Tab-separated table of C-alpha atoms and ligand atoms in Angstrom:
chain	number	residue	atom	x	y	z
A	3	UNK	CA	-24.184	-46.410	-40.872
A	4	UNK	CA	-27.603	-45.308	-41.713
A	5	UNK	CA	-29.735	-47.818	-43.937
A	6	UNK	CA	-32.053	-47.385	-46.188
A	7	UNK	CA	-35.755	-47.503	-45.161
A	8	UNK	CA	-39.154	-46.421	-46.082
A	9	UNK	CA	-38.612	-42.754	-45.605
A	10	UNK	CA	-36.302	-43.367	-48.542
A	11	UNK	CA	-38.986	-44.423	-50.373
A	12	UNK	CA	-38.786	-42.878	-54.276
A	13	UNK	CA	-42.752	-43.224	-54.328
A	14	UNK	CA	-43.449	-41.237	-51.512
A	15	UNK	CA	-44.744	-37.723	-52.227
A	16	UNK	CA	-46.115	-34.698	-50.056
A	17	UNK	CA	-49.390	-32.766	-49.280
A	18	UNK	CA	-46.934	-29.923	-50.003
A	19	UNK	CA	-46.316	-29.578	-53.671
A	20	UNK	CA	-43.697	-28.068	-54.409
A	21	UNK	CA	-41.753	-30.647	-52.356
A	22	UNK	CA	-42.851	-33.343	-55.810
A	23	UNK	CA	-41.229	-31.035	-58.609
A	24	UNK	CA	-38.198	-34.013	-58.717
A	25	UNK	CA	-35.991	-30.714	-59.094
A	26	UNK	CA	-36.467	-29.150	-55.225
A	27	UNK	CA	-33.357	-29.773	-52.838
A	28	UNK	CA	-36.009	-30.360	-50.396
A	29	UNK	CA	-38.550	-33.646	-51.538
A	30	UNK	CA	-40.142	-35.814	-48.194
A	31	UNK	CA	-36.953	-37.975	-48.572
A	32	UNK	CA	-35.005	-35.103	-47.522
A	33	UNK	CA	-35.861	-33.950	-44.458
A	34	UNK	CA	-33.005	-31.697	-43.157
A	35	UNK	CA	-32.937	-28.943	-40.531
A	36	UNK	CA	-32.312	-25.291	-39.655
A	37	UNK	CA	-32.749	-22.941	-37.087
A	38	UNK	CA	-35.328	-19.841	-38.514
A	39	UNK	CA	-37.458	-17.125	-37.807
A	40	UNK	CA	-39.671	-15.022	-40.312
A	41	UNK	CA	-37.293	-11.832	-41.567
A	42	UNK	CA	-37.838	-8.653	-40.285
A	43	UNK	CA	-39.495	-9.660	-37.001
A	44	UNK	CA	-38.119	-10.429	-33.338
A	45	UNK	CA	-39.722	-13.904	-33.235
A	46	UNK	CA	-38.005	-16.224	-31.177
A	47	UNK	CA	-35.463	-18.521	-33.539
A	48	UNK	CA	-36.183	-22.030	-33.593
A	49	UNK	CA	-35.805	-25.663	-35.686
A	50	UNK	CA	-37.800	-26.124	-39.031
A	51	UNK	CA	-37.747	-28.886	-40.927
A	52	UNK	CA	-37.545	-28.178	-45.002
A	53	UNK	CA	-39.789	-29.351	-47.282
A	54	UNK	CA	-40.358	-28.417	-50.922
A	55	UNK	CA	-40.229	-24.147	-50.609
A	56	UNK	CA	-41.668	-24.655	-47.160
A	57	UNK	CA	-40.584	-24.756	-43.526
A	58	UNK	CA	-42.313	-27.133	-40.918
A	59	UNK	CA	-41.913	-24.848	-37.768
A	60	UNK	CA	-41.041	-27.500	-35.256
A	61	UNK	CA	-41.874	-25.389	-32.225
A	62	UNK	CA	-45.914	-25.011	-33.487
A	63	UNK	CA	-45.972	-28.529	-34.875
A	64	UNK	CA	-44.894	-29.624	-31.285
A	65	UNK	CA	-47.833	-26.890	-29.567
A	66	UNK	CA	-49.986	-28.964	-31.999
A	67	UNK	CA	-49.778	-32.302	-30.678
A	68	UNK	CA	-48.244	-34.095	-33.577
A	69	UNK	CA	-45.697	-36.138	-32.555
A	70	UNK	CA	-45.474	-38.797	-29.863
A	71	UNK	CA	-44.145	-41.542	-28.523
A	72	UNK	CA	-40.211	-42.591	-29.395
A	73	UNK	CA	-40.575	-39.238	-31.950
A	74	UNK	CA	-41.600	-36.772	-29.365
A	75	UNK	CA	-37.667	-36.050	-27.246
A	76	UNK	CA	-36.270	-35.463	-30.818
A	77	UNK	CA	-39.403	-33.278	-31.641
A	78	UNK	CA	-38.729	-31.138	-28.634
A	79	UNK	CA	-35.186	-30.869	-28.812
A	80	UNK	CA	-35.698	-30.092	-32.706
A	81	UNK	CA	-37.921	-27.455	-31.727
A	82	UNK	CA	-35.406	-25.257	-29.388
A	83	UNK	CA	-33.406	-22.387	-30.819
A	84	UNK	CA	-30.383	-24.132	-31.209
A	85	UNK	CA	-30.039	-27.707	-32.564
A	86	UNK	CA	-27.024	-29.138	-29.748
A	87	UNK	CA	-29.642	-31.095	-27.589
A	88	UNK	CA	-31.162	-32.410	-30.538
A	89	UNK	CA	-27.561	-33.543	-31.745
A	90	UNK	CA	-26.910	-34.706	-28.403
A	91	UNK	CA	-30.001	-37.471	-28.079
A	92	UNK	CA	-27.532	-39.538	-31.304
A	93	UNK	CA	-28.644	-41.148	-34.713
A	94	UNK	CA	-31.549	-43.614	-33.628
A	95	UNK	CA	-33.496	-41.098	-31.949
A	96	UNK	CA	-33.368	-38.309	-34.658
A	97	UNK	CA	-34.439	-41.130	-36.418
A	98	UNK	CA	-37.817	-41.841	-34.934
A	99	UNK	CA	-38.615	-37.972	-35.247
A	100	UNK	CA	-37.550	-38.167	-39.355
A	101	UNK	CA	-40.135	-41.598	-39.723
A	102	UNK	CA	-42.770	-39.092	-37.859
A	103	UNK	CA	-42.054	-36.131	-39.949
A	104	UNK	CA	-42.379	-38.401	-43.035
A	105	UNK	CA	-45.451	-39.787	-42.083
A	106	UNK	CA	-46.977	-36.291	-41.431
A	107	UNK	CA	-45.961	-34.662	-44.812
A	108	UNK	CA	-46.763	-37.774	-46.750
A	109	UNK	CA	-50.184	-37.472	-49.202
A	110	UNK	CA	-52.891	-37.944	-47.653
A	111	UNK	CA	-51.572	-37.294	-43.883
A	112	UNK	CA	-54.230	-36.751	-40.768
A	113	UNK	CA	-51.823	-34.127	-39.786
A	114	UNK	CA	-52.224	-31.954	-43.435
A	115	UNK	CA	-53.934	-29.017	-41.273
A	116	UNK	CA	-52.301	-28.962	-38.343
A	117	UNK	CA	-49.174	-28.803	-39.779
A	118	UNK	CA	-50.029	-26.553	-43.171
A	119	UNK	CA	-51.569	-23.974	-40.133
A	120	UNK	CA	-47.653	-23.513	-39.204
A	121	UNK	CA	-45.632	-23.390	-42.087
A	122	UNK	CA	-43.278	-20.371	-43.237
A	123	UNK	CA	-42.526	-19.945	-46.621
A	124	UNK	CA	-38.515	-20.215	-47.316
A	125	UNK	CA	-38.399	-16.917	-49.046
A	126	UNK	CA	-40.297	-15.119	-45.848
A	127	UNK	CA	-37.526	-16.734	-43.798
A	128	UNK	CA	-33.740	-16.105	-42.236
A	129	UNK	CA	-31.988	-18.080	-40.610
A	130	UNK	CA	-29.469	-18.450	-37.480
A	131	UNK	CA	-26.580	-21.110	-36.856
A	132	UNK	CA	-28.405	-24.390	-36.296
A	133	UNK	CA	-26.202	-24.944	-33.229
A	134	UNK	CA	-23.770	-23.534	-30.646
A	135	UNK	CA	-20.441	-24.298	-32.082
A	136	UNK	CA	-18.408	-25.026	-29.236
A	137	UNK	CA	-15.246	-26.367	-31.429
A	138	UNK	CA	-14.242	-26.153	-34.979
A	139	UNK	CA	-11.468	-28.222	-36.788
A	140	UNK	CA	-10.255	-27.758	-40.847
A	141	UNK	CA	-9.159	-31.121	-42.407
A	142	UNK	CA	-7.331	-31.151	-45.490
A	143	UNK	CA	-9.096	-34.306	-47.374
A	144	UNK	CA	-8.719	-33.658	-50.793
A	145	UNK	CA	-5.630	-35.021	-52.152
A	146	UNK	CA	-6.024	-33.409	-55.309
A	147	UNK	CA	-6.109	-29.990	-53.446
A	148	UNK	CA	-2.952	-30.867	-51.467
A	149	UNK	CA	-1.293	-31.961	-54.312
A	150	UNK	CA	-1.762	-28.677	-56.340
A	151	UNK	CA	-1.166	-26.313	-53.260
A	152	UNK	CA	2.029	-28.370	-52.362
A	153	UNK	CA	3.418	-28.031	-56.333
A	154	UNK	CA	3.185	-24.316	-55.833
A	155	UNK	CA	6.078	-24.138	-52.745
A	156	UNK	CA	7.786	-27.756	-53.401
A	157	UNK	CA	7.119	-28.491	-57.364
A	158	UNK	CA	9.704	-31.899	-56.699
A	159	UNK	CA	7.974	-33.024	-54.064
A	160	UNK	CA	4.583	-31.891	-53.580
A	161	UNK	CA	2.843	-34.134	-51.333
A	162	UNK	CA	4.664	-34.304	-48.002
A	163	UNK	CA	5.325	-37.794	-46.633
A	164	UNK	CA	2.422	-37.833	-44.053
A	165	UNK	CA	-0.335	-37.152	-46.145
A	166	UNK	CA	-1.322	-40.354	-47.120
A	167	UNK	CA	-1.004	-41.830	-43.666
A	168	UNK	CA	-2.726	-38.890	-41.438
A	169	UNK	CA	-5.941	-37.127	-41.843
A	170	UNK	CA	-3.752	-33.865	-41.567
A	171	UNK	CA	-6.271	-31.059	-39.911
A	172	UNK	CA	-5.943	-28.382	-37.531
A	173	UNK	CA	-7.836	-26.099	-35.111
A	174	UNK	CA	-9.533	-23.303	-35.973
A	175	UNK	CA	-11.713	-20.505	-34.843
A	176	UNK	CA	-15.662	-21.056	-34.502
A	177	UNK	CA	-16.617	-17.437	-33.355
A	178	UNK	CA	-16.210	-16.292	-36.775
A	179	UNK	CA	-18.232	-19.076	-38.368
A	180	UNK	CA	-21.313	-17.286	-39.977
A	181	UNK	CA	-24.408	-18.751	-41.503
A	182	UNK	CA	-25.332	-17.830	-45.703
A	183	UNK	CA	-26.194	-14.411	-46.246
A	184	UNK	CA	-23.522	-13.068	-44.438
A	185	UNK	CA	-21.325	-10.356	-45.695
A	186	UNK	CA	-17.676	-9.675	-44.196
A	187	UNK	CA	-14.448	-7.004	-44.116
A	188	UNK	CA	-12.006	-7.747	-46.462
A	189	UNK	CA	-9.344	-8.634	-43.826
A	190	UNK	CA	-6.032	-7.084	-43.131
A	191	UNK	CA	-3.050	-8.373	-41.510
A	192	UNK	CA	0.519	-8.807	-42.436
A	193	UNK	CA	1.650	-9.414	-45.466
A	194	UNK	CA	5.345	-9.480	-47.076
A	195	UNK	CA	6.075	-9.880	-50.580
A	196	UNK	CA	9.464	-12.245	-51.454
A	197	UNK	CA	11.235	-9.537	-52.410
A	198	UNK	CA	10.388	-6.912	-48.982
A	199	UNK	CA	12.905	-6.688	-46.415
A	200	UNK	CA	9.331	-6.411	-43.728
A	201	UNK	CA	5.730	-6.707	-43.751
A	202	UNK	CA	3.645	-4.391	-44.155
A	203	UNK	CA	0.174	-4.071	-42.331
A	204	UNK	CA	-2.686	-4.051	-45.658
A	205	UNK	CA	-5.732	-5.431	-46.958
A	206	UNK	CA	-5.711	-8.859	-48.301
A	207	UNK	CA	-4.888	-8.743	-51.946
A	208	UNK	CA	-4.972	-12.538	-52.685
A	209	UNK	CA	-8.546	-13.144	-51.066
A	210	UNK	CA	-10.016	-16.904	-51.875
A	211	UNK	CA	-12.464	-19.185	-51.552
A	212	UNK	CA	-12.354	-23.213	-50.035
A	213	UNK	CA	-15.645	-25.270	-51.197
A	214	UNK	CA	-15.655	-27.700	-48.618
A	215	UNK	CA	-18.058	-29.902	-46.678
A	216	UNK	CA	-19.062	-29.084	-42.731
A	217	UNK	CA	-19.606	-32.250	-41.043
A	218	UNK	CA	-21.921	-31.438	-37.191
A	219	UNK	CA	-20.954	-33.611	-34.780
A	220	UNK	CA	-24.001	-35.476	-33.113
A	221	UNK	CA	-23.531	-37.298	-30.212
A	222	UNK	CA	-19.869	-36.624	-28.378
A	223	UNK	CA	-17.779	-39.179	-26.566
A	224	UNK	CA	-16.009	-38.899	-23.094
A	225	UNK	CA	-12.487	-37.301	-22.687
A	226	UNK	CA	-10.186	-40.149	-22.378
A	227	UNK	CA	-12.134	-42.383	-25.200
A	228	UNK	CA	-11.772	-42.999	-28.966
A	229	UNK	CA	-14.599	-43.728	-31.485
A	230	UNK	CA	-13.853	-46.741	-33.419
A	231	UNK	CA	-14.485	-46.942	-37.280
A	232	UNK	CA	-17.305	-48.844	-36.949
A	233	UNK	CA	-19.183	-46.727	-34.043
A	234	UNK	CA	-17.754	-42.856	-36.341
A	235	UNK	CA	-20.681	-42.339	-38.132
A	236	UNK	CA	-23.055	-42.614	-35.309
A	237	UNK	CA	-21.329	-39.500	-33.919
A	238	UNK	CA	-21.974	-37.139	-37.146
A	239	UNK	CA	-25.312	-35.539	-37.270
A	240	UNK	CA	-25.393	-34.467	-40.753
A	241	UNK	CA	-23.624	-31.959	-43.547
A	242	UNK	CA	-24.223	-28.807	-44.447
A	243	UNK	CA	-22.056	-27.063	-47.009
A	244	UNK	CA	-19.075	-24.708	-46.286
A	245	UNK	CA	-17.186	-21.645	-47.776
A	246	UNK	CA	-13.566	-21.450	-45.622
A	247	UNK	CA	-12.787	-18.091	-46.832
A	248	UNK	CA	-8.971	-17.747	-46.864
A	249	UNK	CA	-6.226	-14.559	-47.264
A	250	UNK	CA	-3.643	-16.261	-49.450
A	251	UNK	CA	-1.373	-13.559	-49.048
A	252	UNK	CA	-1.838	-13.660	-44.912
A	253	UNK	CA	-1.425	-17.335	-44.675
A	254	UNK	CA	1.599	-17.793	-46.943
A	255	UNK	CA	3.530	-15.039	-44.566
A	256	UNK	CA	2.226	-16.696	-41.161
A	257	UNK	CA	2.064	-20.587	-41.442
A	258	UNK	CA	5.038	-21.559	-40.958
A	259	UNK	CA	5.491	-23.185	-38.376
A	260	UNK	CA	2.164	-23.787	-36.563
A	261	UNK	CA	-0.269	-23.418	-39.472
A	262	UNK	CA	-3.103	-21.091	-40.701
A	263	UNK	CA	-4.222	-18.669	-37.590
A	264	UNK	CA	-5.876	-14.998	-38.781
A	265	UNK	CA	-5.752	-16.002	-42.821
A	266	UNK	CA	-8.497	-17.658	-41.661
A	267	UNK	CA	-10.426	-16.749	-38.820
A	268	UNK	CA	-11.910	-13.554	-40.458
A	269	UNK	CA	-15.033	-15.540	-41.611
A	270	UNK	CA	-16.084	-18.611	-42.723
A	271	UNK	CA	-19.764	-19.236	-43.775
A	272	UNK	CA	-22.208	-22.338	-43.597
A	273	UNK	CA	-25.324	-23.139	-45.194
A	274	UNK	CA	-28.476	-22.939	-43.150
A	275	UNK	CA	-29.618	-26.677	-43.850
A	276	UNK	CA	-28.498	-29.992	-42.205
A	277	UNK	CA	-28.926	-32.666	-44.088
A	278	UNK	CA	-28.693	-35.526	-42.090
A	279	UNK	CA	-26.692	-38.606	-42.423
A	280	UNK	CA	-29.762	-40.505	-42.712
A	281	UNK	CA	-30.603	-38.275	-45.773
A	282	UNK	CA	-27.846	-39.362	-47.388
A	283	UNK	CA	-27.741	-43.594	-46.964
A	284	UNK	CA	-29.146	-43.799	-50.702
A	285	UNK	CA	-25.703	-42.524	-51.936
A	286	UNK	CA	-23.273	-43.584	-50.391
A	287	UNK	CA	-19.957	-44.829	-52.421
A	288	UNK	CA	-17.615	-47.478	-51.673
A	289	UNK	CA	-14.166	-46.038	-50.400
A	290	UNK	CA	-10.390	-46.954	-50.792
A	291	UNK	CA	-7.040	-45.129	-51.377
A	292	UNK	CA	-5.578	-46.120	-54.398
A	293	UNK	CA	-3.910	-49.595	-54.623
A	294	UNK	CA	-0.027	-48.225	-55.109
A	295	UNK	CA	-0.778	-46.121	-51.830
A	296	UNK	CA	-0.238	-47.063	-48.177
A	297	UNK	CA	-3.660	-48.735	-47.131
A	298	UNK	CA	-5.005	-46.743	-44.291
A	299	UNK	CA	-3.638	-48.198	-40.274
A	300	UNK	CA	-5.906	-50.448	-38.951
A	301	UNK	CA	-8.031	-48.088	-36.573
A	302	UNK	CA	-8.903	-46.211	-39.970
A	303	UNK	CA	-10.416	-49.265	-41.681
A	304	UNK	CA	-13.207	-51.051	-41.542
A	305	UNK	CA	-15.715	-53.388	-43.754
A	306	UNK	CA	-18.340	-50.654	-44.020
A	307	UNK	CA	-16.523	-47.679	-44.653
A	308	UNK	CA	-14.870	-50.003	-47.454
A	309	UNK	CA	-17.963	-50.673	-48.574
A	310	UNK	CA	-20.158	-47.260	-48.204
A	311	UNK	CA	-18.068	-44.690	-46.131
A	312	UNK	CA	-17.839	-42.554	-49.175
A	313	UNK	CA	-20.588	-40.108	-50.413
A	314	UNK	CA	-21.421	-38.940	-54.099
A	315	UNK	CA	-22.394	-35.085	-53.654
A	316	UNK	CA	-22.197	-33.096	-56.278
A	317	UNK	CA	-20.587	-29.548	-55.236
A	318	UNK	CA	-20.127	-26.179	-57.402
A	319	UNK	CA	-19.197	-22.731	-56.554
A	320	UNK	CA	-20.714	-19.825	-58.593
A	321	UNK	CA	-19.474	-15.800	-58.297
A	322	UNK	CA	-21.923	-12.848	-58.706
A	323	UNK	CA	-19.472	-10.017	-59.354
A	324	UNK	CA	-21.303	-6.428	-58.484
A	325	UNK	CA	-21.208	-6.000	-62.390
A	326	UNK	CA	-23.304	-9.196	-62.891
A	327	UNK	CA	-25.622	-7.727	-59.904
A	328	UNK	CA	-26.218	-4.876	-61.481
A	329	UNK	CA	-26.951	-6.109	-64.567
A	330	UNK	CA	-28.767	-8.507	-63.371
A	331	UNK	CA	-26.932	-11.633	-65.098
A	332	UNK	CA	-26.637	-15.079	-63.727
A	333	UNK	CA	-23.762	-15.996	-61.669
A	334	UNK	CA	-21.102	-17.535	-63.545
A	335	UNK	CA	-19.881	-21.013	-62.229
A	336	UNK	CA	-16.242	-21.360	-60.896
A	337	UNK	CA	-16.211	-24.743	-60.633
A	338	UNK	CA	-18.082	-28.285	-60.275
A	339	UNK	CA	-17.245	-31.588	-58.165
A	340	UNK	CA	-18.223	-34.314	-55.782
A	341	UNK	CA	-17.205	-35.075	-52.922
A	342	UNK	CA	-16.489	-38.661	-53.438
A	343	UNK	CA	-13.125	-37.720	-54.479
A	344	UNK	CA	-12.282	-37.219	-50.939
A	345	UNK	CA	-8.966	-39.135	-49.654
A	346	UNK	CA	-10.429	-39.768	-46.140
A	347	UNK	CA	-13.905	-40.561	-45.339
A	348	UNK	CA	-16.307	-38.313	-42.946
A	349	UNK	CA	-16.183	-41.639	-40.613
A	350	UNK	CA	-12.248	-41.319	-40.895
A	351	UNK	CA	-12.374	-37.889	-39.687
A	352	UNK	CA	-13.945	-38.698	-36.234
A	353	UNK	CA	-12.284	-41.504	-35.796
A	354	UNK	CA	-8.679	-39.841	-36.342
A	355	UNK	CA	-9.491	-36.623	-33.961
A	356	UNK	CA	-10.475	-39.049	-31.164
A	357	UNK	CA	-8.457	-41.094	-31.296
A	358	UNK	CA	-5.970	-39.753	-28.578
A	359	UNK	CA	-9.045	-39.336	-26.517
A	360	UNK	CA	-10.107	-36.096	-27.575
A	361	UNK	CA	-13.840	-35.226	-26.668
A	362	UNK	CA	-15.954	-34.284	-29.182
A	363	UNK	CA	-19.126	-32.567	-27.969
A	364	UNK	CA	-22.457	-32.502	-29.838
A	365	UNK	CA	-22.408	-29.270	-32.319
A	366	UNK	CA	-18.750	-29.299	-32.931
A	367	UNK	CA	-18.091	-28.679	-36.406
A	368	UNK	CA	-15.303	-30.951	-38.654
A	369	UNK	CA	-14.532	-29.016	-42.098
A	370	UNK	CA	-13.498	-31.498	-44.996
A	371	UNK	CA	-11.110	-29.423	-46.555
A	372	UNK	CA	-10.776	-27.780	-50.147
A	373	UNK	CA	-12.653	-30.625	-51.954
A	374	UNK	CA	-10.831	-30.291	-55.450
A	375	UNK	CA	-11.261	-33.245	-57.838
A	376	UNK	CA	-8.754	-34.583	-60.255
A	377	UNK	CA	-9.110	-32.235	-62.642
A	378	UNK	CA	-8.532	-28.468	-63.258
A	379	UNK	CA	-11.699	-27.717	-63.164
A	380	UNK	CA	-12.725	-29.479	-60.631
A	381	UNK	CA	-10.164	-27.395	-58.310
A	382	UNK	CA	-12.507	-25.370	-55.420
A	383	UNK	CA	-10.186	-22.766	-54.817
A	384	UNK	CA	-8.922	-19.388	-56.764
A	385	UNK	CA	-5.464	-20.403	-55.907
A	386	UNK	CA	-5.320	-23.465	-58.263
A	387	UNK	CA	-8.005	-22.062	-60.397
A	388	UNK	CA	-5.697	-19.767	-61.316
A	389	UNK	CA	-2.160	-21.229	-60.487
A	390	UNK	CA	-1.303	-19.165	-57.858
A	391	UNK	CA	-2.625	-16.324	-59.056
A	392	UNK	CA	-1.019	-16.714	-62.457
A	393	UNK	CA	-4.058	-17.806	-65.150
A	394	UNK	CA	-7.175	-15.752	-64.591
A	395	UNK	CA	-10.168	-17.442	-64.188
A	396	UNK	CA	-12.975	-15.791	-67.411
A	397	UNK	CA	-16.094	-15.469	-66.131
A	398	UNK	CA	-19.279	-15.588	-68.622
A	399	UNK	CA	-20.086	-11.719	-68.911
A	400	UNK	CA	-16.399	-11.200	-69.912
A	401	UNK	CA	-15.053	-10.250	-66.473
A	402	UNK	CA	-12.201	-12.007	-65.221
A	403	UNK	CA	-11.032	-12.963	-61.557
A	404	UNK	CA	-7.666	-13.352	-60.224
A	405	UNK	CA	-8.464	-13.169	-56.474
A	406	UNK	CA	-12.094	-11.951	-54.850
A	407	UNK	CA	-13.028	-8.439	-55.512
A	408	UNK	CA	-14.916	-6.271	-52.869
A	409	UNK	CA	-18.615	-6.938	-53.525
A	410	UNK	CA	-18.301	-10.396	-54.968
A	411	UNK	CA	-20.847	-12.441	-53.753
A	412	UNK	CA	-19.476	-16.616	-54.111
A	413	UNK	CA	-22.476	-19.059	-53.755
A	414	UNK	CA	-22.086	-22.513	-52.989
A	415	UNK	CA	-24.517	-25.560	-54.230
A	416	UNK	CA	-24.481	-29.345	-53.430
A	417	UNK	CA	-26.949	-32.124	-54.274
A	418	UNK	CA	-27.539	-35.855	-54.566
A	419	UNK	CA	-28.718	-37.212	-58.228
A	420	UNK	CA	-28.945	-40.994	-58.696
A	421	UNK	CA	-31.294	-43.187	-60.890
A	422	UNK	CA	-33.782	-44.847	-58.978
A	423	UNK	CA	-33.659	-42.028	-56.301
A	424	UNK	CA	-35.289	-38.718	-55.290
A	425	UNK	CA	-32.880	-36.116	-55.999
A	426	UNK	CA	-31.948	-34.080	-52.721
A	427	UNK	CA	-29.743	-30.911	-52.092
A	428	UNK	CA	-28.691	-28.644	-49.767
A	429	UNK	CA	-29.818	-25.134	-50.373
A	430	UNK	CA	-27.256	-22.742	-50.790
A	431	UNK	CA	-24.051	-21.148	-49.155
A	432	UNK	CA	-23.893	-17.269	-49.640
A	433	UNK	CA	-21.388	-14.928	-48.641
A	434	UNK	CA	-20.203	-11.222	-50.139
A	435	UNK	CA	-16.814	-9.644	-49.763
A	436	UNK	CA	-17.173	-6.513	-48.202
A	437	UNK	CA	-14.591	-3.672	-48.697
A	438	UNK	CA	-11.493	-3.185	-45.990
A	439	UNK	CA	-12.191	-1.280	-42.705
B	512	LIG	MN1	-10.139	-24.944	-45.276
């Protein structure tokens, strides 16, 4: 696991400003990465590297001369317009090019002006998927989530036997993965009410929301080969956050028996900004299931994902309603939770899909799950927001929500806040429900 070091550093500040505000997602001890170009133009998408409201554009920092040595493969990899080979090169190299990048943002830098003559403001920027996706798979981590969901078609017997033994996940579809900003069709498909002798071809009437976590794989591992415990975090390149958009109404006709298929391949949206795993080592959280629950097999444990496998993000999912646009209100929060709550650790996760020797390749993106917390509240989905649709969630202008209208807009926010740290965040995660086709 990533350690601590001096690009952790709470004392260190930047020639860019607003990266010292103690309130930015994005101070010096941040460091994450995107793929961008400047809106409106035809400029060739590449890597930039956040900082404060500003975006180190890796492609002119590299035509400047600015990194060498062990920094300068990750530097070039970082500066192409997707982020797979940079993923590829694993943890210690991407490490040498985030000491660099530190170094050359730090006060007082030799590289202030050849670095300040390339940056793009955030707000003059859009973004692209920061990799090729090859392969996507949709854990279901959250107990809490399970639990609820499972009350609502088995109230005796919610949890079913193998949750607390396998990561349960399945594959899904990475075509329709979009990055935040997107806006989609409000899907149709089949649905059947209990009481219809057929299904009926409609729009979704029961559209949701899933706050999780998307874990990018780094480096892959060879058909045929599993990734111990120990070795599972070396093979995640960092976390960005993720809105699994899901038609309740779709799914609940279709699952059975093989699982979610087009209630969820309509869209699903990331956030622009990898934070890297590295990033994250001041706050990380010791892990275990509780004591009265089976303790996870063997190849599932290990001292330091005992110890610090777990991570303490804060997460929370606001909705802009067309109303709230219009009037131009704030968004109303839907919910707020961390992501420590998690049953199964990220390590876990890549450790469990490999470990029949399945290959996964650099870019590959691992969702977490619905990430719901103990409590109501803390539920990241409409469905147990509401109880299946039965308690509609008030919003703060006086509106109410059931299910996603057409021109909601659902934004997604994570950060990091710990004393004797630098807070850090992600950005957000922005997506807008179109009407049907
Ligand atoms: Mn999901």
């Amino acid at each position: 696991m990533a350690k601590i070091n001096e690009t952790h550093d709470p004392a260190l500040t930047s020639w860019v400003l607003s990266a010292n505000d103690g309130r930015t997602d994005f101070p010096i001890q941040n460091l994450p990465f995107a793929v961008f170009r400047r809106q409106g133009t035809q400029e060739a998408w590449r890597g930039g590297v956040a900082i404060g409201d500003q975006i180190v554009d890796m492609a002119a920092a590299l035509q400047a001369g600015i990194f060498e040595g062990d920094a300068l493969p990750a530097a070039q990899a970082a500066a192409e317009p997707t982020l797979n080979h940079l993923m590829a090169l694993g943890a210690g190299k991407v490490s040498h090019l985030r000491k660099a990048l530190s170094k050359a943002l730090r006060a007082g830098s030799k590289d202030e002006a050849a670095i300040k003559a390339g940056l793009v403001p955030q707000s003059q920027a859009e973004y692209a998927l920061p990799a090729s996706i090859g392969d996507y798979t949709d854990f279901y981590t959250s107990i809490h989530h399970a639990t609820n969901i499972g009350k609502q078609f088995r109230p005796d017997n919610p949890l079913l036997p193998n949750y607390k033994w396998v990561p349960i996940g399945y594959h899904g579809r990475s075509s329709s993965i979009g990055i935040s900003g997107q806006s989609f069709k409000r899907p149709r498909g089949q649905l059947k009410s209990p009481d219809a002798d057929a299904p009926q071809v409609k729009p979704c009437a029961r559209l949701d929301i899933e706050l999780e976590m998307g874990i990018f794989v780094g480096q892959g591992n060879e058909l045929g080969e599993s990734v111990p415990i120990e070795q599972a975090e070396s093979h995640i390149f960092g976390l960005v956050l993720f809105n699994d958009w899901s038609a309740r109404d779709i799914q609940a006709w279709e699952y059975q028996p093989l699982g979610p298929f087009l209630s969820k391949s309509f869209a699903s949206t990331i956030s622009p900004w990898i934070v890297t795993m590295e990033a994250l080592a001041p706050f990380r959280t010791s892990f275990a299931h509780p004591a009265d629950d089976p303790q996870p097999l063997p190849y599932l444990s290990g001292a330091a994902n005992s110890a610090e496998g777990g991570l303490d993000i804060q997460l929370e999912a606001l909705i802009e309603t067309s109303q709230m646009r219009n009037a131009k209100a704030a968004p109303a929060r839907l919910t707020l939770t961390n992501y420590r709550h998690a049953y199964w650790t990220a390590g876990q996760l890549v450790t469990h899909h490999t470990v029949n020797g399945c290959n996964l390749q650099p870019g590959d993106l691992l969702g977490t799950g619905t990430l719901s917390g103990p409590t109501l509240d803390q539920a990241c989905a409409l469905i147990e927001l509401t109880s299946g649709g039965k308690n509609p969630v008030q919003l703060s202008n006086g509106e109410s929500r059931t299910w996603l209208e057409d021109g909601d807009t659902v934004i997604l926010r994570g950060w990091c806040e710990k004393p004797g740290t630098v807070r850090i965040g992600f950005g957000e995660c922005v997506g807008t429900v179109l009407p049907s086709a």
